[in-house]
Coordinates of C-alpha atoms in Angstrom, one line a residue:
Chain X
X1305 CA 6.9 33.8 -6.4
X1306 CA 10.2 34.9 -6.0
X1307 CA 9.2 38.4 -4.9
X1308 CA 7.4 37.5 -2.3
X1309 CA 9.7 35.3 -0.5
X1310 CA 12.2 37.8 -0.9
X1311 CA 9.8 40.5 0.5
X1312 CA 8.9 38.1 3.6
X1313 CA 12.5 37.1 4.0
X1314 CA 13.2 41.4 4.3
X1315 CA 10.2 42.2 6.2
X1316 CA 11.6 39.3 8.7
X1317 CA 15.2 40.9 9.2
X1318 CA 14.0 44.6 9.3
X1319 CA 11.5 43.6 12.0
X1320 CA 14.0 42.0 13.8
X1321 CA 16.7 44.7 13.3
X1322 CA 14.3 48.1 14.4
X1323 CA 13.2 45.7 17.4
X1324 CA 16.6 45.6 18.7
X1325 CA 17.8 48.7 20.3
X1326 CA 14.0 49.6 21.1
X1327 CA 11.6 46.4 22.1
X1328 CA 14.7 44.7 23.0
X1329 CA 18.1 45.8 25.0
X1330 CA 20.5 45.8 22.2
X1331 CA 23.3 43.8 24.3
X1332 CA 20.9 41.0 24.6
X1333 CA 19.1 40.9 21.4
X1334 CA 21.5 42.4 18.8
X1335 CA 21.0 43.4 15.4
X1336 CA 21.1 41.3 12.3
X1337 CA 24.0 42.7 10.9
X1338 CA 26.3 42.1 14.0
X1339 CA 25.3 38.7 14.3
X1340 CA 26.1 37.9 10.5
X1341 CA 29.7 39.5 11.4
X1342 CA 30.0 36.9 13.8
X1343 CA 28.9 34.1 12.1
X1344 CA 31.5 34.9 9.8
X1345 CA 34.7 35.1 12.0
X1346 CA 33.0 31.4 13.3
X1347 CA 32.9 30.3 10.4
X1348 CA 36.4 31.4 9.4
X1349 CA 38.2 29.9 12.2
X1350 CA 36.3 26.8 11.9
X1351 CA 34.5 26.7 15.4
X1352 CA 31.0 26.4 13.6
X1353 CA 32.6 23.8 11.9
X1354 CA 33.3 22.0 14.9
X1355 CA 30.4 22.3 16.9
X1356 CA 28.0 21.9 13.8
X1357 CA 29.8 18.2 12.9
X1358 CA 29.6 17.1 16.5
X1359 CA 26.2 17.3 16.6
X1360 CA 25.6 16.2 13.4
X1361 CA 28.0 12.7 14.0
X1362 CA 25.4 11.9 17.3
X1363 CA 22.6 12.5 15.0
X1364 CA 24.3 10.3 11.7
X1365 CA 24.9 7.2 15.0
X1366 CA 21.9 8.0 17.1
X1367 CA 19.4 7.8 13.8
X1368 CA 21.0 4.9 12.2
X1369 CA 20.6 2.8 14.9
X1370 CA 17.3 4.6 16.2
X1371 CA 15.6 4.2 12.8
X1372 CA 17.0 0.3 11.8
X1373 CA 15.7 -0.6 15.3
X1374 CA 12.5 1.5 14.9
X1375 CA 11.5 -0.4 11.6
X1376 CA 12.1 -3.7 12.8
X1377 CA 10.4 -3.3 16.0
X1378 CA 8.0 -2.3 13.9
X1379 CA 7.5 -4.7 11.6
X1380 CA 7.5 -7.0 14.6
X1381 CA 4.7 -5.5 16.3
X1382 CA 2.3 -5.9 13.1
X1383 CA 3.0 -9.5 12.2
X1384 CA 4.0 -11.1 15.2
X1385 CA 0.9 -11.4 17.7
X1386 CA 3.5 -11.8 20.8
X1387 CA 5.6 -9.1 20.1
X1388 CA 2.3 -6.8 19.6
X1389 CA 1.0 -7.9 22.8
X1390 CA 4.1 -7.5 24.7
X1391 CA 5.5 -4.2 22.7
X1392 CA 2.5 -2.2 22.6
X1393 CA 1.9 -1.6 26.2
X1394 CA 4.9 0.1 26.9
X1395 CA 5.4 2.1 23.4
X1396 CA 2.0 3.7 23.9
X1397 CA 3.1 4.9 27.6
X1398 CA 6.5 6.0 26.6
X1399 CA 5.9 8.1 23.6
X1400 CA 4.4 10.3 25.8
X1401 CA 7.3 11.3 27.2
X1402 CA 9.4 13.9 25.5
X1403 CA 12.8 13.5 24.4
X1404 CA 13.7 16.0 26.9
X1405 CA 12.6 14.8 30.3
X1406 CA 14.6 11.6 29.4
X1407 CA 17.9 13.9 29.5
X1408 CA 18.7 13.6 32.8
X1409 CA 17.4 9.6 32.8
X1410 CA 20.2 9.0 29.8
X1411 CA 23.0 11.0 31.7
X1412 CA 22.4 9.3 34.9
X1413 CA 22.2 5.9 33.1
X1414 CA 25.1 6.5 30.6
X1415 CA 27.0 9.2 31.4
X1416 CA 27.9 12.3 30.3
X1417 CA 29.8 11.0 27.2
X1418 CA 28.6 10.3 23.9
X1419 CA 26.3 7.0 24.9
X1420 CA 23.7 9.2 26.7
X1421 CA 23.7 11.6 23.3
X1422 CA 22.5 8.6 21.2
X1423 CA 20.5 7.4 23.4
X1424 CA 18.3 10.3 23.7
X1425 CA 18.4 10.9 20.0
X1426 CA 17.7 7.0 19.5
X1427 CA 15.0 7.3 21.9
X1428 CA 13.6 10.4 20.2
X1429 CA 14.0 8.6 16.6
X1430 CA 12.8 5.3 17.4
X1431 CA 9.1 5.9 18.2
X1432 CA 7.7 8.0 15.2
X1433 CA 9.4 4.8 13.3
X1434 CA 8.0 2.0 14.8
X1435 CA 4.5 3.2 14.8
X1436 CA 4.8 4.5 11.2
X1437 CA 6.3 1.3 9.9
X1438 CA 3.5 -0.7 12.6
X1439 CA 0.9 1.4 10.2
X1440 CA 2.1 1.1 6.9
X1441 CA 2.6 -3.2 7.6
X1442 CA -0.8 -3.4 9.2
X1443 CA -2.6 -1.4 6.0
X1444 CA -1.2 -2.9 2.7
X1445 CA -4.3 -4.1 0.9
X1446 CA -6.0 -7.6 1.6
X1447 CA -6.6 -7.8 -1.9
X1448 CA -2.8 -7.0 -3.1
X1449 CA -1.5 -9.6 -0.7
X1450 CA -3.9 -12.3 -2.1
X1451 CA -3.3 -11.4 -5.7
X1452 CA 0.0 -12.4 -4.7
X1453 CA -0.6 -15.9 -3.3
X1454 CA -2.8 -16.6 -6.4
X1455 CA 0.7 -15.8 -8.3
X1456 CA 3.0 -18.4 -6.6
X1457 CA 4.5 -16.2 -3.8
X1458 CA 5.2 -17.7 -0.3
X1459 CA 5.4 -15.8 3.1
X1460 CA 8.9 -14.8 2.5
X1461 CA 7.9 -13.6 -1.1
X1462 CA 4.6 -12.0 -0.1
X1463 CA 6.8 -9.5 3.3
X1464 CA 9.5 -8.9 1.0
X1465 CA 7.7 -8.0 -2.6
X1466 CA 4.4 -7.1 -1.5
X1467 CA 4.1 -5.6 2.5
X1468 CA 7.6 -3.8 2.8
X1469 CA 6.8 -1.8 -0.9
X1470 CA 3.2 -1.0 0.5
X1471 CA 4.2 0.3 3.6
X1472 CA 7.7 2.0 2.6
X1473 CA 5.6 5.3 1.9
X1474 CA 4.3 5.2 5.5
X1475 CA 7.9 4.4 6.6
X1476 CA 9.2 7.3 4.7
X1477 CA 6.9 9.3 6.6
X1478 CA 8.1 8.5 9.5
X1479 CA 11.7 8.5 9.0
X1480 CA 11.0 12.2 8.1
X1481 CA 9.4 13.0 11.2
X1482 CA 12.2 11.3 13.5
X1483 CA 14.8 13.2 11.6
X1484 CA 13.4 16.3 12.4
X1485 CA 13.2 14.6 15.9
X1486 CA 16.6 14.0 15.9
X1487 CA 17.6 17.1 16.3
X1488 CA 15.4 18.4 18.8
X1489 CA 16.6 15.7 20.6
X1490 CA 20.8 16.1 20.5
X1491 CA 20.1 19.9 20.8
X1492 CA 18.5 19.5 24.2
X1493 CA 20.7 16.7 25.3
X1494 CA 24.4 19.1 24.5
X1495 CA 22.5 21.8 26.3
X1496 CA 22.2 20.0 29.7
X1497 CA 25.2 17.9 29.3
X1498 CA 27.7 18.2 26.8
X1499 CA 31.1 19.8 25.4
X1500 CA 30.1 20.6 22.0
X1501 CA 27.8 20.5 19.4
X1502 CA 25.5 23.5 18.6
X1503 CA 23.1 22.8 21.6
X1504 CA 26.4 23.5 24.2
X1505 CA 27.1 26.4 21.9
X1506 CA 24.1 28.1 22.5
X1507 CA 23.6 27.7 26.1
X1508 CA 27.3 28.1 26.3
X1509 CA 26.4 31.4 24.7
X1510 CA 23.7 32.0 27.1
X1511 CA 26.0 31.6 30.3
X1512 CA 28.7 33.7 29.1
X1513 CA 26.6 36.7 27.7
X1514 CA 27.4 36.2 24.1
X1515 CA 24.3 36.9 22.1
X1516 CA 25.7 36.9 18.9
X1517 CA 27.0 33.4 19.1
X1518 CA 23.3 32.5 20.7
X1519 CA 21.8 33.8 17.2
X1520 CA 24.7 32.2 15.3
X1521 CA 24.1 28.9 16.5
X1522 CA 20.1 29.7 16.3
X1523 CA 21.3 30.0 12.5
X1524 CA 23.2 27.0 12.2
X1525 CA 20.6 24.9 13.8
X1526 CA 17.8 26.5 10.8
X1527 CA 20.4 25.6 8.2
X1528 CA 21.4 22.2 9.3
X1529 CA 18.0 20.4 9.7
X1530 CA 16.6 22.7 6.1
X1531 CA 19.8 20.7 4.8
X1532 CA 19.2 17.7 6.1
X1533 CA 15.5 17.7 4.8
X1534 CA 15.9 18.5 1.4
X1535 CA 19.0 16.2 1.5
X1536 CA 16.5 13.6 2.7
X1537 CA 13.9 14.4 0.3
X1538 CA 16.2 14.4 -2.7
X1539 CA 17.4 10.7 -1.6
X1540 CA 14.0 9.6 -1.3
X1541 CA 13.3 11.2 -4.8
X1542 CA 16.1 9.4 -6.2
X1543 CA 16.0 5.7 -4.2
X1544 CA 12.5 5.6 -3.3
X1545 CA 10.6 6.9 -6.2
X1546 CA 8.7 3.5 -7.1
X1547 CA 7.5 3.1 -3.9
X1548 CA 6.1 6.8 -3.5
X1549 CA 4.0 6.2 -6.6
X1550 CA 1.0 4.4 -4.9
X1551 CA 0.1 7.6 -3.2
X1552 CA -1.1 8.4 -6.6
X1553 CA -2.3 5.4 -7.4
X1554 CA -5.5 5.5 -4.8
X1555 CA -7.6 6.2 -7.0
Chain J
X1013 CA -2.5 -29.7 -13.4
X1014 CA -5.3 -31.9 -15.3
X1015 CA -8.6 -32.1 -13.7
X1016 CA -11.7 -32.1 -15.3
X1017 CA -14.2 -30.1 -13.2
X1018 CA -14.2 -27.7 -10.3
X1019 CA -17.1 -28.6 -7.4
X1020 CA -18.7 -27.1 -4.6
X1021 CA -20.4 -29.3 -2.4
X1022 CA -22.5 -28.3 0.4
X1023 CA -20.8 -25.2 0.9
X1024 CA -22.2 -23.2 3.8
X1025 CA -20.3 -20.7 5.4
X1026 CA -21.4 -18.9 8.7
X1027 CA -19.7 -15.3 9.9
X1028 CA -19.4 -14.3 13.4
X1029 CA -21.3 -11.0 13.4
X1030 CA -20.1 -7.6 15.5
X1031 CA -23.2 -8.1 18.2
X1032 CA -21.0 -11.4 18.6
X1033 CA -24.6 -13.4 16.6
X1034 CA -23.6 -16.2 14.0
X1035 CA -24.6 -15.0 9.9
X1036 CA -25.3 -17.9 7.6
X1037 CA -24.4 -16.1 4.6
X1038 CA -24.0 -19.4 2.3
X1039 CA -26.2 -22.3 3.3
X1040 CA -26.1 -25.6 1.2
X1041 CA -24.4 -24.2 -2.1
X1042 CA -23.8 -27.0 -5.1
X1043 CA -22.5 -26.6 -8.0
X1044 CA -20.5 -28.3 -10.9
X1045 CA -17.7 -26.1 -13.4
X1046 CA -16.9 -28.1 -16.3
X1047 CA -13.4 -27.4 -17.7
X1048 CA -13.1 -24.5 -20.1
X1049 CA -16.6 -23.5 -19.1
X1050 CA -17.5 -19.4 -18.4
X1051 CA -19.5 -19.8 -15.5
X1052 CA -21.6 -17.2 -13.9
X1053 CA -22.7 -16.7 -10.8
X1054 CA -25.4 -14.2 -10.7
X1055 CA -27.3 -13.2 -8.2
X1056 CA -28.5 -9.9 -6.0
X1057 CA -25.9 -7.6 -4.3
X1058 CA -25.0 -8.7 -0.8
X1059 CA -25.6 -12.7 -1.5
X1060 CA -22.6 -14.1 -0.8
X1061 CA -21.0 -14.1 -4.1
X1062 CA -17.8 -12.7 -3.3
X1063 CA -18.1 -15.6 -0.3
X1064 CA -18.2 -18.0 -2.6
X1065 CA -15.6 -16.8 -4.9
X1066 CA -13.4 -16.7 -1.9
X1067 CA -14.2 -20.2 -0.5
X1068 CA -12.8 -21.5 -4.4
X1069 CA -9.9 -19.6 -4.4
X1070 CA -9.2 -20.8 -1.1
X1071 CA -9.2 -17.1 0.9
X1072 CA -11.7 -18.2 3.2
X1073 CA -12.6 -21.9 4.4
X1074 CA -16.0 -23.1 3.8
X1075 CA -18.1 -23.9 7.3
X1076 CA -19.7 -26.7 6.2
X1077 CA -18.9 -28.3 2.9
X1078 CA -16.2 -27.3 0.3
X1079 CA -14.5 -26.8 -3.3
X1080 CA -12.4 -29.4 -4.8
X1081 CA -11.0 -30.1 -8.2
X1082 CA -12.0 -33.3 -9.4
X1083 CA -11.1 -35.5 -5.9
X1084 CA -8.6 -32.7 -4.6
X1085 CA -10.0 -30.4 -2.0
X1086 CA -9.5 -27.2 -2.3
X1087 CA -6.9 -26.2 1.0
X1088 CA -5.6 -22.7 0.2
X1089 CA -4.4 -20.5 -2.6
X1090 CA -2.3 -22.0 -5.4
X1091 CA -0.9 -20.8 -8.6
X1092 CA -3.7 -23.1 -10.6
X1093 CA -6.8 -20.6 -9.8
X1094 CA -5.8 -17.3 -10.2
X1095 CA -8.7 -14.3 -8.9
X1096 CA -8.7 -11.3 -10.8
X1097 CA -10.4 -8.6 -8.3
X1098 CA -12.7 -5.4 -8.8
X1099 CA -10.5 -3.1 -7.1
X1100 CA -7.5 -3.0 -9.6
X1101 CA -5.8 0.1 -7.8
X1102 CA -5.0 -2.1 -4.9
X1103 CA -4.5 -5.3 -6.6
X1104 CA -1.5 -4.5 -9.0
X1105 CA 1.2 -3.8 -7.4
X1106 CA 1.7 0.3 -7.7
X1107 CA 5.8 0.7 -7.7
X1108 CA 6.0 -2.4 -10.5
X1109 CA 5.4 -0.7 -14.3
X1110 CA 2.8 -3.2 -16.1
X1111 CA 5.6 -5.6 -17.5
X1112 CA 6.9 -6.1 -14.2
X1113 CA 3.2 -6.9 -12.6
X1114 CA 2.7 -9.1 -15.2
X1115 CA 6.1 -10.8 -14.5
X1116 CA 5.5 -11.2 -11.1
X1117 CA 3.9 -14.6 -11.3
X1118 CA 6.7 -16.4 -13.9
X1119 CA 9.3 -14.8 -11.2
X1120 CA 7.2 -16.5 -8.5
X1121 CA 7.5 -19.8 -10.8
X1122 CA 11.5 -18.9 -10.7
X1123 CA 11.5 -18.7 -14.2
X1124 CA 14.5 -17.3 -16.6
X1125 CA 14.7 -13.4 -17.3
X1126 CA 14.1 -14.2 -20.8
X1127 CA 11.6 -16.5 -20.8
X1128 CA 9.9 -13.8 -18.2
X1129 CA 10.0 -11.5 -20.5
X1130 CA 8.5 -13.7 -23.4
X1131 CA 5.6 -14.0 -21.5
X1132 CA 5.0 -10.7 -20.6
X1133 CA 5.4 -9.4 -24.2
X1134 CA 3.2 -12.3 -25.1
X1135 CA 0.3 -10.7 -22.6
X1136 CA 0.8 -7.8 -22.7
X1137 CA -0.1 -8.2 -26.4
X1138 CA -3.1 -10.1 -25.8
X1139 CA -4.7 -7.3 -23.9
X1140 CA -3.6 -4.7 -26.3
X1141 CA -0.9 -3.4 -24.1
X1142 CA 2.3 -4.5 -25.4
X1143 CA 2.9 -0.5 -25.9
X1144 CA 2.7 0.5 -22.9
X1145 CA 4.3 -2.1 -20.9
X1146 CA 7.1 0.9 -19.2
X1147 CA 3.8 2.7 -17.4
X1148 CA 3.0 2.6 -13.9
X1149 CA -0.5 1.8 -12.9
X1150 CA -1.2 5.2 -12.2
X1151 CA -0.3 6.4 -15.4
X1152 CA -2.9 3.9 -16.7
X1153 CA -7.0 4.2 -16.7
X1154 CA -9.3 1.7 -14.5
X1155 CA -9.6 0.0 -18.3
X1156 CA -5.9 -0.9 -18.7
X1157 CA -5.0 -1.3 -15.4
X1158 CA -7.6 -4.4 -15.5
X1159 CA -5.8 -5.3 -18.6
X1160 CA -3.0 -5.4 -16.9
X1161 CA -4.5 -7.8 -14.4
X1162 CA -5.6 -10.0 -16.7
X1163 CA -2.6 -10.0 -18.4
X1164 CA -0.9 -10.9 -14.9
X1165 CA -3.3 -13.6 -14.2
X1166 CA -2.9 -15.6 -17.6
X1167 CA 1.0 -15.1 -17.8
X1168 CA 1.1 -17.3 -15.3
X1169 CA -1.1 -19.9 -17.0
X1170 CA -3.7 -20.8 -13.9
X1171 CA -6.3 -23.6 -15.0
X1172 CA -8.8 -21.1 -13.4
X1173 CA -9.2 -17.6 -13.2
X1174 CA -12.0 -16.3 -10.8
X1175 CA -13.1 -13.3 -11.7
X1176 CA -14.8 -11.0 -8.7
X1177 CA -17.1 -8.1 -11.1
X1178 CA -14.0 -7.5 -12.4
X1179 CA -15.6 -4.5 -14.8
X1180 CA -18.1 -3.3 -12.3
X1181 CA -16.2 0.3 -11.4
X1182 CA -15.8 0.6 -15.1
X1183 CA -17.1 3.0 -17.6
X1184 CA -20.1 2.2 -19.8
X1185 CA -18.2 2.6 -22.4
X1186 CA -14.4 0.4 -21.2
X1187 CA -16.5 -2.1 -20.0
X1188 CA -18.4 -2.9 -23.2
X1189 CA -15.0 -3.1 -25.5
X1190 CA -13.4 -5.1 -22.4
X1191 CA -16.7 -7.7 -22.0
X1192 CA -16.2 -8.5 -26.2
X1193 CA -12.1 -8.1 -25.4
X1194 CA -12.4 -10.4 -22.7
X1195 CA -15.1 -13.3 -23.9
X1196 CA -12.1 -13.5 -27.5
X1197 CA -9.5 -13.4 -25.0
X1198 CA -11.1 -16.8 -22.8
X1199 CA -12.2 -18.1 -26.5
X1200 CA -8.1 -18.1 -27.5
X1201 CA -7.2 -19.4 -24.2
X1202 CA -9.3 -21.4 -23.3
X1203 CA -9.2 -21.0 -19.8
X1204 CA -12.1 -22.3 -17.2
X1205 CA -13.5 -18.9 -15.9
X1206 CA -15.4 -18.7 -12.8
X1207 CA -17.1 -15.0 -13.1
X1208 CA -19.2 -13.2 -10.6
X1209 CA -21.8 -10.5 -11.9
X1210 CA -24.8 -8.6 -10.5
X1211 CA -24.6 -7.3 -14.2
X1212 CA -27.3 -9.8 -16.1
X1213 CA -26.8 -8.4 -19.3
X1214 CA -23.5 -9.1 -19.0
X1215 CA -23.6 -12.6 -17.7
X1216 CA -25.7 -13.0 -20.6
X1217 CA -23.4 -11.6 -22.9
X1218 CA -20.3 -14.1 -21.6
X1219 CA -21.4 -17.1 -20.2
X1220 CA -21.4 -20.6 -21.1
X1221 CA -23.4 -21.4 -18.1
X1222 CA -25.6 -19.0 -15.8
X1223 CA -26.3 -19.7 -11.7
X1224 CA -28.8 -17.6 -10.5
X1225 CA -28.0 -17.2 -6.9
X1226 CA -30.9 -16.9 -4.1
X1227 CA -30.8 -13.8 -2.0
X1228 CA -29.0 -14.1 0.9
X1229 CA -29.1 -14.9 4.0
X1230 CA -28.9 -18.9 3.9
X1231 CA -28.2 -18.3 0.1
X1232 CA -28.0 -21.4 -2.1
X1233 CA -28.8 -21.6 -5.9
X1234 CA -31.8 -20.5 -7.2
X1235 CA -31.0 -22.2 -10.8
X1236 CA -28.5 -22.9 -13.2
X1237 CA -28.7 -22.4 -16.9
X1238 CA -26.6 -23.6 -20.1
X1239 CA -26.7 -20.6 -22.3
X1240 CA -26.5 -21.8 -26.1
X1241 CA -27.5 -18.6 -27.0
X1242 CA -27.5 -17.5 -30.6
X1243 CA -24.1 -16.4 -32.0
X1244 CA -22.8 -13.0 -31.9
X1245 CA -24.8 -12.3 -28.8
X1246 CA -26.6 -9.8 -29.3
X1247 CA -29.8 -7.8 -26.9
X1248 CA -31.5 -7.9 -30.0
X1249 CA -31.3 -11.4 -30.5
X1250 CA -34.6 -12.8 -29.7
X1251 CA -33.0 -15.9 -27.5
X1252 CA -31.2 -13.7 -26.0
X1253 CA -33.8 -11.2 -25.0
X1254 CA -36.2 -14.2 -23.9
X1255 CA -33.1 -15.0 -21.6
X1256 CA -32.6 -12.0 -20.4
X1257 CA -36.7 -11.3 -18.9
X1258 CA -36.6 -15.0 -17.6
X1259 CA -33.6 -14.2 -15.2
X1260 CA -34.5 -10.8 -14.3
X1261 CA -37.7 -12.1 -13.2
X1262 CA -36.1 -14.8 -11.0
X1263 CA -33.7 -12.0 -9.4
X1264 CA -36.6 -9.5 -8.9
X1265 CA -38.6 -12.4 -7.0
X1266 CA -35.3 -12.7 -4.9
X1267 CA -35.2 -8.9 -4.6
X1268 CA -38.9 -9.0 -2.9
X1269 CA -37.9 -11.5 -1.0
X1270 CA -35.0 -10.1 0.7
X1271 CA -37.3 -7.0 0.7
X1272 CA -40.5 -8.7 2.5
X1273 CA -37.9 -10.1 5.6

């Protein structure tokens, strides 16, 4: 109902704009309408711009890699015996570790360039990945991969027609997960060590006593990963279709 | 491939059970398919059908004993004994529309696109489905979607298809229309069907030839029948009534024994 989003998206704004000035000392927490004026002189002279595409080119590097290495690896650890007994181990200790803590490992190991950005946001992409794509290889039907052999098709034939389509859904899923993962991930890594993107910009903002640019790039960070999922979303809607069908189909 | 019948000789087959104990589910099982036969096994739930089913169409390795056709054992899979299973949902493939499913096997063979598509029309007609060929298997009901699998399994022209209670989950109503469908459909064809029931009415409805199975453990075969029974088959039919108290005596006495253990 459009009314009620509308009414929740209000009620949101006034809350935050009678808090300001009384729950909250106005310098630090301004109003609504003051930040809006300055994310429009950012935007006009480009600097959201700037910092918004830097993060966003770690993320577009950092999740390539992150995700063609997560499905591989895998893919690897549900058909290959070896590689399950000698990946598994370690996967299930390190994805307990957040994202974060591994900051300061990445810049001490690479740097305080880009290398220790995409490491952290390949790190933080590659394990929901690899144990979504591990799932979804392990739990494609006995039955639809015999129906194939009794129709002619060979190993090849049967990982390429029959166990990639059955798990794609479960890949999907977790593609969608590291995305939003992603992000977390660069965020944190510009705020501890970085130049640009919108995690320096907010802690920048921080440092410097400039609220309103802490709220714009609050802002920016809201808009960029809602873009990115729906942009997601639609691609899977448009590539992946065929493949999203057998959720319906467990009948 | 010419061969002239399908054997199973001696099969037994043990399972390694989760307390780490050793399950003879099949124990001695011998049995001869004539070609172009419908042969059913029939026999109590939990018997070791589905074992045995599995041991011809090469899933599962027999522990002592095997399947062969004519002289040729019986090693794995192959493209000449096709299984069509219960559980259609999971055993078409869900992002393929029905035309491609049923194309799957001639692609498999590396055939043309055209003469892929022959076949598939031609099928897809014989099940009644040549309409609806553009629908994914969820847009279809349990009825058409096994349509659809049979359709699969003949396009690409197996000597045997093996059929696992393939209209079990079905309506009352589907799986009458697709028994009659189905016994025209190996009529025209004249494919060797190796069928698996619990359902004695419809064993005796299809079947050229009837093995009662024992109940299980150590299952083996209880007896086997030739069923000339009188043409159409009807429950009315006095032969086929006859038939039908004769066998469900033989599978109650296997009942009470599973029962008394």
């Amino acid at each position: 109902m459009v009314f009620w989003r509308t009414l929740s998206v209000a009620g949101a704004l006034s809350l935050w704009w009678l808090s300001s000035g009384t729950l909250f000392n106005p310098i630090l927490v301004p109003a609504p309408h003051k930040v809006a004026v300055h994310l429009w002189e950012m935007t006009a002279d480009g600097e959201i711009l700037f910092h918004a595409w830097a993060s966003l080119r770690r993320v577009i590097v950092g999740y390539a890699l992150g995700s063609v290495l997560g499905i591989l690896t895998g893919v690897a650890v549900a058909r290959i015996r070896i590689a399950e007994d000698m990946l598994e181990p370690p996967l299930q200790f390190v994805r307990n570790i957040t994202p974060v803590a591994i900051i300061p490992l990445a810049v001490n190991a690479f740097g305080l360039e880009e290398p220790s950005k995409y490491f952290v946001i390949i790190y933080s992409t590659i394990i929901p990945v690899v144990f979504n794509t591990a799932a979804g290889v392990a739990s494609t039907p006995q039955i639809r991969v015999r129906a194939a052999m009794c129709l002619g098709a060979g190993r090849w034939d049967i990982f390429v027609r029959v166990v990639l389509p059955s798990a794609w859904p479960f890949i999907l899923t977790g593609l969608r997960v590291a995305l939003g993962f992603a992000f977390m991930g660069v965020v944190a890594a510009e705020m501890i060590a970085a130049e640009s993107g919108v995690g320096y910009l907010i802690m920048q903002s921080r440092n410097m006593l400039l609220p309103e640019q802490m709220f714009s790039g609050l802002f920016l960070l809201g808009l960029i990963g809602l873009v990115t999922d729906r942009a997601f979303q639609f691609t899977i809607g448009r590539l992946m279709r065929r493949y999203m069908l057998q959720t319906a189909a467990f009948d | 491939m010419s061969w002239r019948v399908l054997r199973l000789e001696g099969v037994g087959k043990d399972f390694t059970r989760a307390d780490g104990g050793v399950a003879e589910v099949l124990r001695d099982v011998t049995l001869t398919v004539e070609r172009g036969a419908f042969f059913t096994l029939l026999g109590p739930s939990g018997c070791g059908k589905s074992t045995l089913l599995n041991i011809v169409a090469g899933f599962e390795g027999a522990t002592t004993g095997g399947a062969s056709l004519d002289d040729r054992p019986v090693a794995g899979p192959g493209t000449d004994r096709t299984v069509i299973f219960q559980d259609v949902s999971n055993a078409l493939f869900p992002w393929m529309n029905a035309r491609e499913n049923v194309e799957f096997g001639p692609k498999m063979a590396r055939l043309g696109a055209v003469e892929r598509n022959e076949r598939a029309e031609k099928y897809l007609r014989l099940v009644g489905l040549d309409a609806d060929g553009g629908k994914f298997p969820f847009e279809l009901s349990g009825g058409m979607k096994q349509r659809i699998q049979i359709a699969r399994a003949l396009a690409n022209d197996p000597d045997i298809l093996l059929m696992d209670e393939p209209f079990a989950a079905l309506d009352a109503i589907t799986k009458k229309h697709l028994q009659v469908e189905f016994r025209k459909i190996w009529s025209e064809t004249g494919k060797t069907i190796f069928y698996i029931t619990h359902d004695i009415f419809e064993a005796l409805l299809l079947s050229t030839h009837l093995a009662v199975m024992t109940a299980g453990p150590k299952a083996g075969i209880k007896e086997v029948f030739q069923l000339d029974l009188e043409e159409p088959r009807s429950p009315s039919n006095p032969d086929f009534a006859a038939m039908y108290s004769r066998v469900e005596t033989l599978i109650d006495e296997e009942v009470q024994r599973m029962r008394a253990r």
